[in-house]
Amino acid sequence: MVKLIEELGELANGINKDKKEQIIDSIGDTYVVLTILSMQFNLNIEDCITEAYNEIKDRKGKMVNGIFVKESDL
């Protein structure tokens, strides 16, 4: 988990400094860390992504200050 937090910190840093290459690298690194984490729990990363997407794909809501807010939370 520490590695995941480290990579997310690097991603946030890249976003804050608008460094596209750092953002690309950090997203890739984060994906690798999540893939390894999923394997440690005998899960498939693609299945995890599909399940998460299926849970949110039909949500209704709107953007508020750059953040998506679910209709049920408005």
Tab-separated table of C-alpha atoms in Angstrom:
chain	number	residue	atom	x	y	z
A	1	MET	CA	0.000	0.000	0.000
A	2	VAL	CA	2.896	2.362	0.679
A	3	LYS	CA	4.022	2.036	-2.952
A	4	LEU	CA	0.521	2.921	-4.169
A	5	ILE	CA	0.452	6.061	-2.016
A	6	GLU	CA	3.924	6.978	-3.289
A	7	GLU	CA	2.827	6.639	-6.920
A	8	LEU	CA	-0.367	8.617	-6.310
A	9	GLY	CA	1.747	11.365	-4.749
A	10	GLU	CA	3.934	11.456	-7.858
A	11	LEU	CA	0.789	11.615	-10.004
A	12	ALA	CA	-0.588	14.515	-7.959
A	13	ASN	CA	2.759	16.288	-8.260
A	14	GLY	CA	2.738	15.836	-12.043
A	15	ILE	CA	-0.817	17.135	-12.284
A	16	ASN	CA	-0.068	20.147	-10.077
A	17	LYS	CA	2.979	21.024	-12.194
A	18	ASP	CA	1.223	20.170	-15.497
A	19	LYS	CA	4.036	17.753	-16.456
A	20	LYS	CA	2.490	15.434	-19.032
A	21	GLU	CA	5.365	12.921	-19.088
A	22	GLN	CA	5.288	12.602	-15.298
A	23	ILE	CA	1.514	12.139	-15.411
A	24	ILE	CA	1.833	9.390	-18.035
A	25	ASP	CA	4.584	7.641	-16.078
A	26	SER	CA	2.705	7.912	-12.790
A	27	ILE	CA	-0.549	6.559	-14.224
A	28	GLY	CA	1.378	3.613	-15.659
A	29	ASP	CA	3.206	3.015	-12.379
A	30	THR	CA	-0.063	3.210	-10.448
A	31	TYR	CA	-1.651	0.672	-12.800
A	32	VAL	CA	1.285	-1.708	-12.283
A	33	VAL	CA	1.066	-1.372	-8.490
A	34	LEU	CA	-2.704	-1.986	-8.585
A	35	THR	CA	-2.177	-4.996	-10.859
A	36	ILE	CA	0.299	-6.506	-8.398
A	37	LEU	CA	-2.012	-5.728	-5.471
A	38	SER	CA	-4.942	-7.412	-7.219
A	39	MET	CA	-2.795	-10.490	-7.890
A	40	GLN	CA	-1.888	-10.675	-4.187
A	41	PHE	CA	-5.608	-11.113	-3.493
A	42	ASN	CA	-6.084	-13.589	-6.374
A	43	LEU	CA	-8.036	-11.010	-8.370
A	44	ASN	CA	-7.778	-9.922	-11.989
A	45	ILE	CA	-7.244	-6.179	-12.452
A	46	GLU	CA	-9.452	-6.079	-15.558
A	47	ASP	CA	-12.303	-7.729	-13.630
A	48	CYS	CA	-11.901	-5.139	-10.864
A	49	ILE	CA	-12.048	-2.287	-13.380
A	50	THR	CA	-15.080	-3.766	-15.136
A	51	GLU	CA	-16.937	-4.219	-11.855
A	52	ALA	CA	-16.165	-0.669	-10.730
A	53	TYR	CA	-17.222	0.762	-14.109
A	54	ASN	CA	-20.464	-1.221	-14.156
A	55	GLU	CA	-21.300	0.207	-10.734
A	56	ILE	CA	-21.016	3.835	-11.905
A	57	LYS	CA	-21.704	3.822	-15.653
A	58	ASP	CA	-25.386	4.705	-15.398
A	59	ARG	CA	-25.129	7.224	-12.577
A	60	LYS	CA	-26.764	10.544	-13.087
A	61	GLY	CA	-25.396	13.752	-11.659
A	62	LYS	CA	-23.558	16.908	-12.548
A	63	MET	CA	-20.165	18.543	-12.274
A	64	VAL	CA	-19.755	20.915	-9.323
A	65	ASN	CA	-16.480	22.835	-9.204
A	66	GLY	CA	-14.846	20.199	-11.399
A	67	ILE	CA	-16.075	17.242	-9.318
A	68	PHE	CA	-18.830	14.825	-10.390
A	69	VAL	CA	-21.596	14.731	-7.781
A	70	LYS	CA	-24.144	11.917	-7.894
A	71	GLU	CA	-27.751	12.981	-8.381
A	72	SER	CA	-28.657	11.320	-5.062
A	73	ASP	CA	-26.138	13.565	-3.266
A	74	LEU	CA	-27.401	16.832	-4.769
